[in-house]
Amino acid sequence: MEIFRQILLSTSGLLLAVFMVACSPPENHIKCSSTNTNCTITNSYGTFPDRSLCQAANVAYPTTEEELISIVAGATEAERKVKVATRYSHSIPKLVCPDGQNGLLISTNYLNRTLEIDVQSMKMSVESGVTLRQLINEAAKADLALPYSPYWWGLTVGGLLSTGAHGSTLWGKGSAIHDYVVALTIISPGGPEDGYAKVRSLDESNSTEFNAAKVSLGVLGVISKVTLQLQPLFKRSISYVVKKDTDLGDQVASFGRQHEFADITWYPSQGKAVYRIDDRISSNTSGNGLYDYIPFRSTPSLGLAVVRATEDAQESLKDPDGKCASAKLITSTLVNLAYGLTNNGIVFTGYPIIGYHNRLQSSGTCLDSPEDALITACPWDSRIKGEYFFQVTFSISLSVVKSFIQDVQNLVKLEPRALCGLEVYNGILMRYVKASSAYLGKEDDALDFDMTFYRNKDPTKPRLYEDIYEEIEQLAVFKYGGLPHWGKNRNVVFNGALKKYKNAGAFLRVKEMYDPLGLFSNDWADQVLGLKGEVNIIKEGCALEGLCICSQDIHCAPRDGYLCRPGKIYQDARVCALVSTSEQ
């Protein structure tokens, strides 16, 4: 009966979310004590990996490229640190933080116009603050489509490019947005002869700079304009198929080549994988399907608070059975509701879902609605007691991904309930990415693993099965050479990351040319780029937050019995493990 009560509490927000449509939209994550001065910035989750709050002297909101040039020129002449902020601020690392308190934030919130759509050449030019949702909708009005995209539409074009965001495919040029960019304009610091701002228009004719700017981490300047190569609007057919995961390692490479928009959602503790069979079909096929992903919908704040309280209790009581029971009901509910797919925009009646690409490629309706005094919100809205999590995302080359999957499965055999905490957040999303010409893009055709899991509000408290999560992370990054998603992850995944990119030197040379004073860089970016040591921060409890890899017990939580130990199957890993008194 107690387990049933916990399941009911854990899923109340999810079940209610199916029926709710109103929502309080996200707040502005830049806050100033007076008009645009003495400001702070965080991300949409209300916290960076090190829990710091970043400061800036002021924020500017340009509305035209001319204003943007003037702002960059003024900051350059004064040698001020500058960072670019987007509307919804969804990057987890500290990409947007100017160093110190005297920096300048430039928000692209009002640089949100579609500039040109050339139907004949199928090219679309937009300002960098245009959201993915705007881009999709405006393209569809001209019967055009961005072929691949992330599944969350609350991202801006400038942010998408800076972090290498992507969808899922091994077809064509691949799933990364930056590989469909044919031209862009970037504004960087200049000398007195340039009026202190240099405007560069880039395309394949100057490929060295273009390939650096397509994924730039925001350290080259401000992207003002982007031109994308689109395709004719088309229809898709989507079906989800649930299978055992016993042969998952053998299936992943071939599955990604069989279906254009394939992805896989993996539930390791349940021994299941959900295969997304998703292909382009004739536009004459009947159907008007819609994708409105349930975890991205407006959710009652009260339900979210109950879910969070239940998860906190399960963690403090070290109750894996409660988590596993919750996970099974959550995942079965999502599967039975087709994750939010409907055949006609209203109800799900069965597979396949047939519909136009623009209605199926991305979603995020919790962004849409007018204020309702936070009665409902996006599940991760930091103003309410809602979701609070870590997110770790890395890509592993298809040539070695089978072995990585088998290592994770071997860990689950040792600790069958260990990854139920992942499954409460809908398991591991596996998306396909292709090798890219962008210097900080993907090096090989790969499978991207996206893992979301519980984070304690108290940074000194370890998580249930802390060691298993850390071992998977270190397996991916060090044993299998996993590359980071630049807009997600804790510091550990960025450790030594730049050494894995064969064109890292070329990128750094462009950075030096564009911004020799490092005005658009910060300490975090310099560490990631190998210019100022490593990103790890060595201190008590640092491993609990993913800020370091433990080398001493004090990096873990020795007062709670968590000590630094080798991994269970990857002996080179160093993880915070719950150790019994006899083992100490």
XYZ file of C-alpha atoms in Angstrom:
584
model
C 0.000 0.000 0.000
C 2.861 2.376 0.812
C 4.516 1.698 -2.537
C 1.202 2.347 -4.324
C 0.846 5.658 -2.484
C 4.345 6.689 -3.555
C 3.653 5.742 -7.153
C 0.452 7.762 -7.135
C 2.210 10.776 -5.662
C 5.172 10.485 -8.008
C 3.017 10.494 -11.114
C 0.258 12.902 -10.128
C 1.933 15.827 -11.907
C 2.488 13.734 -15.031
C -1.106 12.533 -15.215
C -2.551 15.969 -14.548
C -0.261 17.457 -17.192
C -2.140 15.579 -19.862
C -5.188 17.741 -19.271
C -3.753 21.150 -18.333
C -3.344 23.877 -20.942
C -2.761 27.117 -19.004
C 0.687 27.974 -17.705
C 2.876 30.708 -16.319
C 5.554 31.293 -18.965
C 9.216 31.291 -17.862
C 10.576 34.429 -16.256
C 13.394 36.537 -17.622
C 16.559 34.957 -16.224
C 18.356 38.285 -16.229
C 17.397 40.314 -13.148
C 18.591 43.860 -12.449
C 18.288 45.929 -9.276
C 17.591 49.050 -11.349
C 16.835 49.555 -15.031
C 19.252 47.246 -16.867
C 22.039 47.795 -14.316
C 23.531 45.798 -11.425
C 22.317 42.504 -12.888
C 22.469 38.773 -12.273
C 21.888 35.897 -14.662
C 21.221 32.202 -14.263
C 19.750 29.545 -16.540
C 16.178 28.308 -16.858
C 16.803 25.736 -14.103
C 17.810 28.463 -11.656
C 21.309 27.117 -11.068
C 24.626 26.438 -12.745
C 26.627 23.244 -12.050
C 28.609 24.984 -9.283
C 25.421 26.659 -7.925
C 26.857 30.134 -8.453
C 24.849 33.185 -9.520
C 26.624 35.186 -12.214
C 26.789 38.957 -12.078
C 27.080 41.739 -14.648
C 27.185 45.504 -14.412
C 24.444 45.911 -16.965
C 22.461 44.333 -19.804
C 21.737 45.659 -23.281
C 18.726 44.693 -25.409
C 19.554 45.632 -29.022
C 16.677 45.653 -31.502
C 18.710 46.002 -34.713
C 22.072 44.888 -36.017
C 23.194 48.520 -36.007
C 22.469 48.793 -32.292
C 24.283 45.516 -31.719
C 27.383 46.779 -33.528
C 27.354 49.952 -31.451
C 27.076 47.978 -28.199
C 29.977 45.674 -29.105
C 32.079 48.689 -30.138
C 31.455 50.462 -26.839
C 32.352 47.387 -24.803
C 35.483 46.746 -26.857
C 36.736 50.312 -26.529
C 36.263 50.069 -22.751
C 37.799 46.533 -22.725
C 34.773 45.135 -20.922
C 33.908 41.461 -20.703
C 30.840 40.580 -22.785
C 28.556 37.527 -22.921
C 25.458 36.855 -24.982
C 22.200 35.752 -23.324
C 19.194 34.117 -24.997
C 15.485 34.357 -24.211
C 15.016 31.121 -22.264
C 18.613 30.436 -21.165
C 18.542 26.652 -21.470
C 22.274 25.916 -21.441
C 23.339 24.226 -18.225
C 27.062 25.250 -18.098
C 28.264 28.785 -17.467
C 28.380 29.890 -21.102
C 26.587 33.172 -20.352
C 28.617 34.414 -17.398
C 30.912 37.431 -17.813
C 33.843 37.279 -15.403
C 33.488 39.459 -12.325
C 30.863 42.118 -11.653
C 31.740 44.691 -14.334
C 30.805 42.736 -17.447
C 28.100 43.379 -20.021
C 25.288 41.041 -21.016
C 23.843 41.337 -24.518
C 20.387 39.798 -24.782
C 19.166 38.691 -28.222
C 15.558 38.736 -26.992
C 14.523 41.433 -29.481
C 16.695 40.265 -32.364
C 13.906 37.878 -33.286
C 12.883 38.675 -36.856
C 12.693 36.541 -39.973
C 14.683 38.557 -42.515
C 14.138 36.708 -45.784
C 12.726 33.477 -47.189
C 13.786 32.591 -50.717
C 11.370 29.853 -51.758
C 13.186 29.095 -55.005
C 16.582 28.479 -53.396
C 14.932 27.200 -50.191
C 17.060 29.464 -48.008
C 15.860 31.303 -44.927
C 17.651 34.149 -43.154
C 16.824 35.025 -39.546
C 18.197 37.064 -36.680
C 19.991 35.050 -34.029
C 17.304 35.542 -31.356
C 14.642 33.736 -33.407
C 13.438 30.666 -31.524
C 13.328 27.201 -33.023
C 9.560 27.317 -32.826
C 9.443 30.565 -34.828
C 11.831 29.157 -37.402
C 9.773 25.983 -37.870
C 6.492 27.874 -38.170
C 7.756 30.554 -40.545
C 9.395 27.959 -42.776
C 6.175 25.904 -42.878
C 4.188 28.943 -44.063
C 6.419 28.902 -47.147
C 6.031 25.092 -47.478
C 9.616 24.627 -46.328
C 11.190 22.640 -43.488
C 14.306 22.536 -41.365
C 14.871 18.782 -41.761
C 16.295 17.995 -38.316
C 16.058 19.806 -34.997
C 16.158 19.350 -31.224
C 12.895 18.141 -29.685
C 12.543 21.217 -27.442
C 11.551 24.359 -29.327
C 12.463 26.938 -26.657
C 15.970 27.453 -28.084
C 17.265 30.353 -30.181
C 19.126 30.017 -33.445
C 22.223 31.669 -31.968
C 22.125 29.370 -28.955
C 21.571 26.291 -31.120
C 24.670 27.054 -33.150
C 26.883 28.034 -30.227
C 26.236 24.733 -28.425
C 26.043 22.363 -31.412
C 22.420 21.376 -30.720
C 20.944 18.596 -32.835
C 18.095 16.205 -33.508
C 18.547 12.565 -34.519
C 19.622 11.135 -37.885
C 22.505 9.513 -39.717
C 21.036 10.543 -43.062
C 22.030 13.457 -45.295
C 24.298 15.959 -43.576
C 23.221 14.674 -40.171
C 21.114 16.013 -37.317
C 23.096 19.093 -36.197
C 21.527 22.469 -37.012
C 24.917 24.038 -37.776
C 25.444 21.702 -40.725
C 22.481 23.329 -42.498
C 23.870 26.847 -42.085
C 25.115 28.276 -45.392
C 26.017 31.767 -44.164
C 26.181 33.767 -40.970
C 27.164 37.213 -39.753
C 29.149 37.582 -36.543
C 30.160 40.790 -34.780
C 33.459 40.647 -32.914
C 35.776 43.143 -31.209
C 37.711 45.350 -33.612
C 40.465 47.922 -33.535
C 40.162 51.719 -33.807
C 40.313 51.378 -37.595
C 37.141 49.228 -37.431
C 35.305 51.521 -35.053
C 36.028 48.888 -32.353
C 33.598 46.362 -33.885
C 34.329 44.016 -36.773
C 31.389 42.688 -38.817
C 32.237 39.446 -40.594
C 29.983 37.749 -43.156
C 30.976 34.099 -43.410
C 30.139 31.220 -45.739
C 31.933 28.282 -47.350
C 34.146 30.663 -49.329
C 36.059 31.364 -46.087
C 35.675 27.878 -44.675
C 38.299 28.134 -41.926
C 36.472 30.930 -40.105
C 33.051 29.536 -41.061
C 33.804 26.112 -39.564
C 34.974 27.769 -36.355
C 31.934 30.048 -36.087
C 29.325 27.310 -36.683
C 29.931 25.933 -33.152
C 31.664 28.671 -31.182
C 30.596 28.439 -27.498
C 29.958 32.180 -27.814
C 33.661 33.043 -27.582
C 34.062 34.547 -31.073
C 31.524 37.354 -30.781
C 27.775 37.850 -31.276
C 26.003 36.065 -34.114
C 23.552 38.546 -35.621
C 22.237 36.792 -38.731
C 22.007 33.170 -39.903
C 21.017 31.737 -43.291
C 19.839 28.125 -43.351
C 19.386 25.703 -46.223
C 15.891 24.229 -45.947
C 13.962 21.487 -47.756
C 10.428 21.190 -49.134
C 7.895 20.512 -46.382
C 7.132 16.795 -46.077
C 5.212 14.268 -44.004
C 6.459 11.656 -41.574
C 5.217 8.344 -40.206
C 6.036 7.562 -36.547
C 5.568 4.383 -34.512
C 7.094 3.371 -31.180
C 8.008 -0.279 -30.598
C 8.967 -1.645 -27.151
C 11.571 -4.438 -27.066
C 13.858 -6.126 -24.566
C 17.301 -4.547 -24.430
C 19.253 -7.820 -24.541
C 20.539 -7.150 -28.074
C 20.527 -3.341 -27.870
C 24.269 -3.083 -28.517
C 23.898 -5.081 -31.733
C 20.858 -3.123 -32.916
C 21.832 0.527 -32.452
C 24.071 1.058 -35.491
C 21.835 -0.657 -38.036
C 18.625 0.859 -36.635
C 19.949 4.385 -37.140
C 20.623 3.683 -40.811
C 17.257 1.996 -41.428
C 15.039 4.928 -40.370
C 15.655 8.597 -41.137
C 14.502 10.063 -37.790
C 15.271 7.052 -35.604
C 15.965 7.358 -31.894
C 15.856 4.977 -28.927
C 14.713 5.514 -25.354
C 16.443 3.039 -23.032
C 15.196 1.904 -19.620
C 18.199 -0.133 -18.347
C 16.798 -1.207 -14.965
C 13.628 -2.446 -16.675
C 15.638 -4.151 -19.417
C 13.603 -2.401 -22.122
C 14.231 -0.127 -25.081
C 11.657 1.860 -27.053
C 12.542 2.174 -30.728
C 11.208 5.157 -32.662
C 10.454 4.002 -36.218
C 10.225 7.354 -37.943
C 10.459 7.963 -41.680
C 9.697 10.519 -44.372
C 6.676 9.549 -46.485
C 4.625 10.889 -49.361
C 2.818 14.142 -48.621
C -0.263 12.606 -50.231
C -0.622 10.223 -47.277
C -3.615 11.082 -45.111
C -2.969 12.264 -41.547
C -2.547 15.378 -39.423
C -0.603 14.121 -36.417
C 0.849 16.365 -33.706
C 3.690 15.991 -31.220
C 3.138 17.626 -27.820
C 5.647 15.862 -25.579
C 4.057 15.317 -22.173
C 7.055 16.301 -19.978
C 7.254 19.611 -21.908
C 3.622 20.538 -21.189
C 2.252 22.861 -18.545
C 2.037 21.046 -15.225
C 0.197 21.930 -11.988
C 2.687 23.336 -9.491
C 1.050 21.452 -6.633
C 1.513 18.162 -8.433
C 5.138 18.993 -9.133
C 5.720 19.787 -5.463
C 4.264 16.430 -4.453
C 6.438 14.626 -7.000
C 9.537 16.391 -5.727
C 8.707 15.713 -2.079
C 8.250 12.033 -2.874
C 11.571 11.882 -4.702
C 13.321 13.674 -1.817
C 11.848 11.136 0.611
C 12.944 8.185 -1.518
C 16.473 9.578 -1.621
C 16.706 10.295 2.112
C 15.249 6.875 2.987
C 17.472 5.157 0.391
C 14.382 3.560 -1.123
C 15.238 2.125 -4.564
C 12.094 -0.012 -4.619
C 9.955 3.110 -4.400
C 11.900 4.698 -7.250
C 11.614 1.575 -9.388
C 7.875 1.334 -8.827
C 7.468 5.011 -9.707
C 9.627 4.599 -12.802
C 7.600 1.675 -14.118
C 4.326 3.536 -13.877
C 5.761 6.758 -15.315
C 7.362 5.027 -18.286
C 4.338 2.822 -18.972
C 2.095 5.902 -18.867
C 4.299 7.685 -21.378
C 4.423 4.643 -23.656
C 0.635 4.172 -23.485
C 0.076 7.853 -24.282
C 2.590 7.684 -27.164
C 4.749 10.279 -25.349
C 2.308 12.994 -26.394
C 1.794 12.074 -30.057
C -1.774 12.306 -31.317
C -3.245 11.270 -34.649
C -5.222 14.467 -35.120
C -3.906 16.945 -32.564
C -6.440 15.772 -29.955
C -6.279 12.033 -29.238
C -3.990 9.070 -29.819
C -5.853 6.246 -31.553
C -2.943 4.090 -32.658
C 0.185 3.859 -34.785
C 1.408 4.992 -37.178
C 1.162 8.718 -36.519
C 1.050 10.484 -39.883
C 1.573 14.222 -40.099
C 3.516 17.135 -41.481
C 7.091 17.460 -40.301
C 6.596 20.890 -38.700
C 3.908 19.438 -36.381
C 6.045 16.467 -35.326
C 9.665 17.604 -35.048
C 9.661 19.651 -31.827
C 7.435 20.827 -28.969
C 7.310 22.766 -25.708
C 3.828 24.084 -25.042
C 4.641 25.063 -21.453
C 6.247 28.191 -22.936
C 3.080 29.390 -24.610
C 0.394 30.438 -22.220
C -0.413 33.650 -20.321
C 0.366 34.155 -16.636
C -1.713 32.083 -14.216
C 0.080 33.078 -10.980
C 2.250 29.939 -11.148
C -0.698 27.614 -10.697
C 0.941 25.747 -13.565
C 4.455 25.991 -14.982
C 7.165 24.209 -16.923
C 8.208 21.305 -14.674
C 11.728 22.725 -14.114
C 10.674 26.320 -13.367
C 12.905 27.421 -10.481
C 10.183 29.645 -8.972
C 8.258 26.586 -7.799
C 9.180 23.397 -5.988
C 9.541 21.304 -9.111
C 12.158 19.287 -10.906
C 15.784 19.815 -9.911
C 18.223 17.596 -11.717
C 21.606 16.924 -13.236
C 21.821 16.389 -16.971
C 24.726 14.553 -18.557
C 24.923 14.246 -22.347
C 27.742 12.770 -24.406
C 28.172 11.141 -27.812
C 30.085 7.906 -28.383
C 31.404 6.773 -31.737
C 29.310 4.079 -33.407
C 32.499 2.030 -33.729
C 32.660 1.439 -29.962
C 29.116 2.131 -28.780
C 28.201 -1.558 -28.492
C 30.909 -2.082 -25.875
C 29.781 0.964 -23.904
C 26.179 -0.267 -23.844
C 27.354 -3.693 -22.670
C 29.385 -2.107 -19.866
C 26.293 -0.238 -18.672
C 24.294 -3.469 -18.841
C 26.956 -5.230 -16.769
C 26.678 -2.489 -14.137
C 22.920 -2.991 -14.056
C 23.415 -6.728 -13.531
C 25.455 -5.915 -10.433
C 22.950 -3.306 -9.190
C 19.595 -4.013 -10.927
C 17.752 -1.106 -9.260
C 20.518 1.460 -9.710
C 19.148 3.247 -12.771
C 15.494 3.465 -11.754
C 16.319 7.066 -10.867
C 17.069 7.707 -14.546
C 13.811 6.091 -15.569
C 11.804 8.441 -13.352
C 13.086 11.073 -15.838
C 12.172 8.840 -18.801
C 15.386 6.869 -19.105
C 18.266 7.478 -21.504
C 17.411 9.205 -24.768
C 19.711 7.979 -27.550
C 19.939 10.143 -30.675
C 22.040 9.778 -33.805
C 24.614 12.389 -34.864
C 27.003 12.531 -37.812
C 30.586 13.702 -38.168
C 30.651 17.425 -38.889
C 32.904 19.931 -40.658
C 32.475 22.326 -37.704
C 35.704 22.398 -35.718
C 33.864 21.798 -32.435
C 31.214 19.553 -34.002
C 31.163 15.766 -33.835
C 34.310 13.931 -34.872
C 32.625 10.656 -35.901
C 29.213 9.238 -36.625
C 28.001 8.637 -33.109
C 25.170 7.892 -30.727
C 24.285 10.650 -28.265
C 23.242 9.595 -24.735
C 21.091 12.038 -22.770
C 20.695 11.217 -19.052
C 18.722 13.207 -16.493
C 18.736 12.332 -12.789
C 18.010 13.633 -9.302
C 19.944 16.530 -7.788
C 19.727 17.364 -4.102
C 19.059 20.942 -3.046
C 21.768 20.357 -0.425
C 25.126 20.148 -2.271
C 26.709 18.141 0.557
C 24.259 15.247 0.222
C 25.075 12.265 -2.020
C 22.527 10.576 -4.268
C 21.197 7.051 -4.169
C 23.591 4.918 -6.255
C 25.916 7.890 -6.657
C 28.752 5.579 -7.684
C 26.880 3.953 -10.574
C 26.011 7.276 -12.202
C 29.583 8.497 -11.818
C 31.008 5.276 -13.242
C 28.802 5.520 -16.340
C 29.883 9.126 -16.821
C 33.572 8.257 -16.526
C 33.199 5.164 -18.704
C 31.735 7.306 -21.444
C 34.206 10.171 -21.222
C 37.495 8.384 -20.526
C 37.251 4.754 -21.613
C 35.217 5.419 -24.754
C 36.328 8.968 -25.583
C 32.837 10.451 -25.423
C 32.406 14.028 -26.666
C 30.366 16.493 -24.607
C 27.171 18.231 -25.584
C 28.356 21.819 -25.164
C 25.047 23.068 -23.763
C 24.582 20.352 -21.143
C 26.743 18.403 -18.669
C 28.564 18.845 -15.417
C 32.225 19.812 -15.344
C 33.545 16.235 -15.397
C 32.435 15.657 -18.988
C 34.335 18.754 -20.139
C 37.581 17.570 -18.528
C 40.209 17.494 -21.279
C 37.477 17.652 -23.910
C 39.272 19.866 -26.425
C 42.077 17.323 -26.867
C 39.530 15.047 -28.579
C 38.947 17.481 -31.469
C 41.417 17.226 -34.349
C 40.736 20.840 -35.410
C 40.978 22.339 -31.928
C 44.120 24.249 -32.900
C 42.383 25.795 -35.908
C 39.481 26.885 -33.713
C 41.813 28.538 -31.201
C 43.640 30.390 -33.972
C 40.331 31.851 -35.191
C 39.452 32.758 -31.605
C 42.749 34.627 -31.236
C 42.132 36.480 -34.493
C 38.537 37.423 -33.652
C 38.943 38.301 -29.981
C 42.613 38.700 -29.014
C 41.707 40.324 -25.685
C 39.343 37.484 -24.739
C 36.453 39.879 -24.102
C 33.854 37.243 -25.094
C 35.521 34.523 -23.011
C 35.191 33.714 -19.332
C 37.091 31.524 -16.897
C 34.817 28.549 -17.579
C 35.273 28.730 -21.367
C 39.035 29.225 -21.004
C 39.211 26.091 -18.872
C 37.105 24.060 -21.327
C 39.324 25.261 -24.178
C 42.470 24.285 -22.269
C 43.688 27.875 -21.876
C 43.483 27.976 -18.055
C 43.980 24.503 -16.653
C 41.051 22.115 -16.177
C 37.405 22.736 -15.331
C 37.462 20.598 -12.194
C 37.147 22.382 -8.860
C 38.817 20.428 -6.063
C 37.077 20.872 -2.732
C 35.074 18.979 -0.155
C 32.036 17.357 -1.752
C 33.133 18.386 -5.259
C 32.529 14.917 -6.711
C 28.917 14.949 -5.536
C 28.210 17.871 -7.867
C 30.296 16.545 -10.753
C 32.779 19.380 -10.304
C 35.653 16.939 -9.868
C 36.510 13.242 -9.933
C 37.227 12.074 -6.417
C 40.787 11.210 -5.476
C 40.262 11.474 -1.707
C 37.393 10.511 0.569
C 36.788 14.158 1.432
C 35.732 14.783 -2.173
C 32.701 12.598 -1.440
C 30.533 12.558 1.708
C 32.495 10.593 4.342
C 30.103 11.650 7.133
C 27.326 9.867 5.254
C 29.483 6.802 4.551
C 30.332 7.716 0.929
C 34.044 7.240 0.222
C 36.177 7.441 -2.908
C 36.549 4.000 -4.463
C 37.386 2.404 -7.858
C 34.526 1.589 -10.204
C 32.834 -1.800 -10.154
C 33.716 -2.753 -13.750
C 35.866 0.191 -14.874
C 38.669 0.102 -12.353
C 40.160 3.380 -13.570
C 37.009 5.214 -12.496
C 36.985 6.966 -9.125
C 33.517 7.205 -7.663
C 31.733 8.114 -4.442
C 30.431 4.792 -3.135
C 28.369 3.993 -0.052
C 30.735 1.836 1.995
C 29.716 -0.282 4.979
C 31.517 0.127 8.309
C 33.334 -3.193 7.849
C 34.630 -2.107 4.412
C 35.979 1.194 5.743
